[in-house]
mmCIF file of C-alpha atoms in Angstrom:
data_model
loop_
_atom_site.group_PDB
_atom_site.id
_atom_site.type_symbol
_atom_site.label_atom_id
_atom_site.label_comp_id
_atom_site.label_asym_id
_atom_site.label_seq_id
_atom_site.Cartn_x
_atom_site.Cartn_y
_atom_site.Cartn_z
ATOM 1 C CA UNK A 1 -16.763 18.879 17.566
ATOM 2 C CA UNK A 2 -15.746 17.673 21.027
ATOM 3 C CA UNK A 3 -16.710 14.043 21.743
ATOM 4 C CA UNK A 4 -15.047 13.968 25.185
ATOM 5 C CA UNK A 5 -18.319 13.850 27.159
ATOM 6 C CA UNK A 6 -19.782 11.205 24.864
ATOM 7 C CA UNK A 7 -16.672 9.004 25.041
ATOM 8 C CA UNK A 8 -16.453 9.315 28.834
ATOM 9 C CA UNK A 9 -20.139 8.607 29.500
ATOM 10 C CA UNK A 10 -20.512 4.929 28.661
ATOM 11 C CA UNK A 11 -21.560 3.703 32.120
ATOM 12 C CA UNK A 12 -18.418 1.605 32.358
ATOM 13 C CA UNK A 13 -18.984 -0.312 29.135
ATOM 14 C CA UNK A 14 -15.852 -1.492 27.369
ATOM 15 C CA UNK A 15 -15.899 -2.546 23.737
ATOM 16 C CA UNK A 16 -13.859 -5.651 22.947
ATOM 17 C CA UNK A 17 -12.367 -4.754 19.593
ATOM 18 C CA UNK A 18 -11.175 -6.906 16.737
ATOM 19 C CA UNK A 19 -9.046 -5.581 13.882
ATOM 20 C CA UNK A 20 -8.623 -7.252 10.502
ATOM 21 C CA UNK A 21 -5.716 -5.934 8.458
ATOM 22 C CA UNK A 22 -3.870 -4.976 11.583
ATOM 23 C CA UNK A 23 -0.250 -4.399 10.626
ATOM 24 C CA UNK A 24 -0.444 -2.001 7.704
ATOM 25 C CA UNK A 25 -1.054 1.757 7.517
ATOM 26 C CA UNK A 26 -4.385 2.500 9.155
ATOM 27 C CA UNK A 27 -4.396 -0.694 11.238
ATOM 28 C CA UNK A 28 -1.015 0.104 12.749
ATOM 29 C CA UNK A 29 -2.077 3.634 13.644
ATOM 30 C CA UNK A 30 -5.330 2.384 15.162
ATOM 31 C CA UNK A 31 -3.559 -0.254 17.262
ATOM 32 C CA UNK A 32 -1.207 2.402 18.606
ATOM 33 C CA UNK A 33 -4.174 4.494 19.748
ATOM 34 C CA UNK A 34 -6.409 1.743 21.196
ATOM 35 C CA UNK A 35 -3.966 1.167 24.015
ATOM 36 C CA UNK A 36 -4.746 4.699 25.266
ATOM 37 C CA UNK A 37 -8.557 4.717 24.868
ATOM 38 C CA UNK A 38 -10.385 4.155 28.132
ATOM 39 C CA UNK A 39 -13.413 2.246 26.821
ATOM 40 C CA UNK A 40 -11.705 0.105 24.189
ATOM 41 C CA UNK A 41 -9.911 -3.170 24.758
ATOM 42 C CA UNK A 42 -8.087 -4.898 21.954
ATOM 43 C CA UNK A 43 -9.277 -8.498 22.016
ATOM 44 C CA UNK A 44 -8.174 -9.859 18.651
ATOM 45 C CA UNK A 45 -6.268 -9.025 15.518
ATOM 46 C CA UNK A 46 -6.050 -10.912 12.279
ATOM 47 C CA UNK A 47 -2.975 -10.845 10.134
ATOM 48 C CA UNK A 48 -1.512 -13.221 7.594
ATOM 49 C CA UNK A 49 1.867 -13.200 9.327
ATOM 50 C CA UNK A 50 1.419 -13.910 13.054
ATOM 51 C CA UNK A 51 5.091 -13.286 13.851
ATOM 52 C CA UNK A 52 5.015 -9.862 12.186
ATOM 53 C CA UNK A 53 1.784 -9.034 14.006
ATOM 54 C CA UNK A 54 3.258 -10.081 17.349
ATOM 55 C CA UNK A 55 6.315 -7.890 16.687
ATOM 56 C CA UNK A 56 4.161 -4.904 15.710
ATOM 57 C CA UNK A 57 1.996 -5.215 18.834
ATOM 58 C CA UNK A 58 5.061 -5.519 21.083
ATOM 59 C CA UNK A 59 6.672 -2.507 19.378
ATOM 60 C CA UNK A 60 3.546 -0.425 20.009
ATOM 61 C CA UNK A 61 3.517 -1.358 23.695
ATOM 62 C CA UNK A 62 1.203 -4.336 24.126
ATOM 63 C CA UNK A 63 2.328 -6.799 26.789
ATOM 64 C CA UNK A 64 4.072 -9.660 24.947
ATOM 65 C CA UNK A 65 2.970 -12.129 27.641
ATOM 66 C CA UNK A 66 -0.684 -11.410 26.793
ATOM 67 C CA UNK A 67 -0.300 -12.034 23.041
ATOM 68 C CA UNK A 68 -1.602 -15.465 22.003
ATOM 69 C CA UNK A 69 -1.406 -16.816 18.464
ATOM 70 C CA UNK A 70 -4.527 -18.827 17.648
ATOM 71 C CA UNK A 71 -4.496 -21.046 14.574
ATOM 72 C CA UNK A 72 -7.722 -22.914 15.426
ATOM 73 C CA UNK A 73 -11.068 -22.342 17.119
ATOM 74 C CA UNK A 74 -9.828 -24.605 19.909
ATOM 75 C CA UNK A 75 -6.888 -22.237 20.483
ATOM 76 C CA UNK A 76 -9.331 -19.330 20.733
ATOM 77 C CA UNK A 77 -11.532 -21.163 23.234
ATOM 78 C CA UNK A 78 -8.513 -22.047 25.390
ATOM 79 C CA UNK A 79 -7.027 -18.538 25.451
ATOM 80 C CA UNK A 80 -7.322 -16.417 28.611
ATOM 81 C CA UNK A 81 -10.099 -13.788 28.668
ATOM 82 C CA UNK A 82 -7.587 -10.950 29.038
ATOM 83 C CA UNK A 83 -5.365 -12.149 26.178
ATOM 84 C CA UNK A 84 -4.923 -10.335 22.891
ATOM 85 C CA UNK A 85 -5.544 -12.990 20.270
ATOM 86 C CA UNK A 86 -3.652 -13.058 16.993
ATOM 87 C CA UNK A 87 -5.695 -15.134 14.570
ATOM 88 C CA UNK A 88 -4.246 -16.254 11.284
ATOM 89 C CA UNK A 89 -7.606 -17.045 9.637
ATOM 90 C CA UNK A 90 -9.510 -13.773 9.374
ATOM 91 C CA UNK A 91 -12.929 -15.472 9.603
ATOM 92 C CA UNK A 92 -12.062 -16.746 13.095
ATOM 93 C CA UNK A 93 -12.010 -13.219 14.507
ATOM 94 C CA UNK A 94 -15.814 -13.380 14.778
ATOM 95 C CA UNK A 95 -15.360 -16.205 17.329
ATOM 96 C CA UNK A 96 -13.032 -14.245 19.636
ATOM 97 C CA UNK A 97 -15.642 -12.581 21.834
ATOM 98 C CA UNK A 98 -15.428 -9.194 20.145
ATOM 99 C CA UNK A 99 -18.233 -6.641 20.280
ATOM 100 C CA UNK A 100 -16.870 -4.471 17.460
ATOM 101 C CA UNK A 101 -14.747 -5.050 14.385
ATOM 102 C CA UNK A 102 -12.579 -2.595 12.484
ATOM 103 C CA UNK A 103 -11.965 -3.843 8.959
ATOM 104 C CA UNK A 104 -8.972 -2.265 7.223
ATOM 105 C CA UNK A 105 -7.546 -4.800 4.772
ATOM 106 C CA UNK A 106 -8.412 -3.005 1.543
ATOM 107 C CA UNK A 107 -9.400 -6.402 0.102
ATOM 108 C CA UNK A 108 -13.054 -6.144 -0.960
ATOM 109 C CA UNK A 109 -13.784 -9.882 -0.838
ATOM 110 C CA UNK A 110 -12.281 -10.266 2.655
ATOM 111 C CA UNK A 111 -13.880 -7.040 3.879
ATOM 112 C CA UNK A 112 -17.401 -7.951 2.826
ATOM 113 C CA UNK A 113 -17.079 -11.562 3.955
ATOM 114 C CA UNK A 114 -15.964 -10.700 7.484
ATOM 115 C CA UNK A 115 -18.434 -7.805 7.731
ATOM 116 C CA UNK A 116 -21.388 -10.070 6.937
ATOM 117 C CA UNK A 117 -20.070 -12.758 9.272
ATOM 118 C CA UNK A 118 -19.770 -10.273 12.143
ATOM 119 C CA UNK A 119 -23.005 -8.373 11.522
ATOM 120 C CA UNK A 120 -25.031 -11.594 11.487
ATOM 121 C CA UNK A 121 -23.615 -12.332 14.946
ATOM 122 C CA UNK A 122 -24.543 -8.890 16.277
ATOM 123 C CA UNK A 123 -20.978 -7.570 16.129
ATOM 124 C CA UNK A 124 -20.739 -3.913 15.090
ATOM 125 C CA UNK A 125 -18.572 -3.266 12.031
ATOM 126 C CA UNK A 126 -16.513 -0.169 11.336
ATOM 127 C CA UNK A 127 -15.460 -0.392 7.693
ATOM 128 C CA UNK A 128 -12.242 1.414 6.860
ATOM 129 C CA UNK A 129 -11.782 -0.321 3.515
ATOM 130 C CA UNK A 130 -13.194 2.257 1.137
ATOM 131 C CA UNK A 131 -13.211 -0.274 -1.691
ATOM 132 C CA UNK A 132 -15.682 -2.537 0.107
ATOM 133 C CA UNK A 133 -17.743 0.346 1.460
ATOM 134 C CA UNK A 134 -18.148 1.961 -1.959
ATOM 135 C CA UNK A 135 -19.306 -1.306 -3.545
ATOM 136 C CA UNK A 136 -21.276 -2.978 -0.740
ATOM 137 C CA UNK A 137 -21.814 -0.332 1.947
ATOM 138 C CA UNK A 138 -25.576 0.099 1.385
ATOM 139 C CA UNK A 139 -26.134 -3.675 1.501
ATOM 140 C CA UNK A 140 -24.034 -4.023 4.675
ATOM 141 C CA UNK A 141 -25.938 -1.153 6.255
ATOM 142 C CA UNK A 142 -29.242 -2.889 5.491
ATOM 143 C CA UNK A 143 -28.000 -6.115 7.073
ATOM 144 C CA UNK A 144 -26.873 -4.199 10.157
ATOM 145 C CA UNK A 145 -30.170 -2.335 10.483
ATOM 146 C CA UNK A 146 -32.176 -5.554 10.179
ATOM 147 C CA UNK A 147 -30.078 -7.204 12.911
ATOM 148 C CA UNK A 148 -29.802 -4.142 15.205
ATOM 149 C CA UNK A 149 -26.055 -3.839 14.723
ATOM 150 C CA UNK A 150 -24.002 -0.826 13.667
ATOM 151 C CA UNK A 151 -22.317 -0.533 10.285
#
């Protein structure tokens, strides 16, 4: 199936994306592709090791001058709008001005926690952690439907 027309017909809308579990396997591959997708803008990533995350983003091709490590909500609020935020506390990613979240940690507790946190704020969630989806996917879908978000 060819999604080219669909992906190019968004009336100029750009999704500000957050990624939890950013530096491993799927997250790395996704980050490498986002930079080339017209209607996606990486706004925030969450990783336990901010230095490793910064190195991975720079290696992929993100502008090092735009990468801002945020350890607190105050850091997030003070960061420039065009910055890519690296948050060390995964729950803070919901406060970064994202419109969509990709969850790819593989940690069921983290996955479900951040999914509920984002969905209740109207942030769409794309669950790549099969462990969380297989256990809690129907519940997360019900939450999303009730709040007019996408799961």
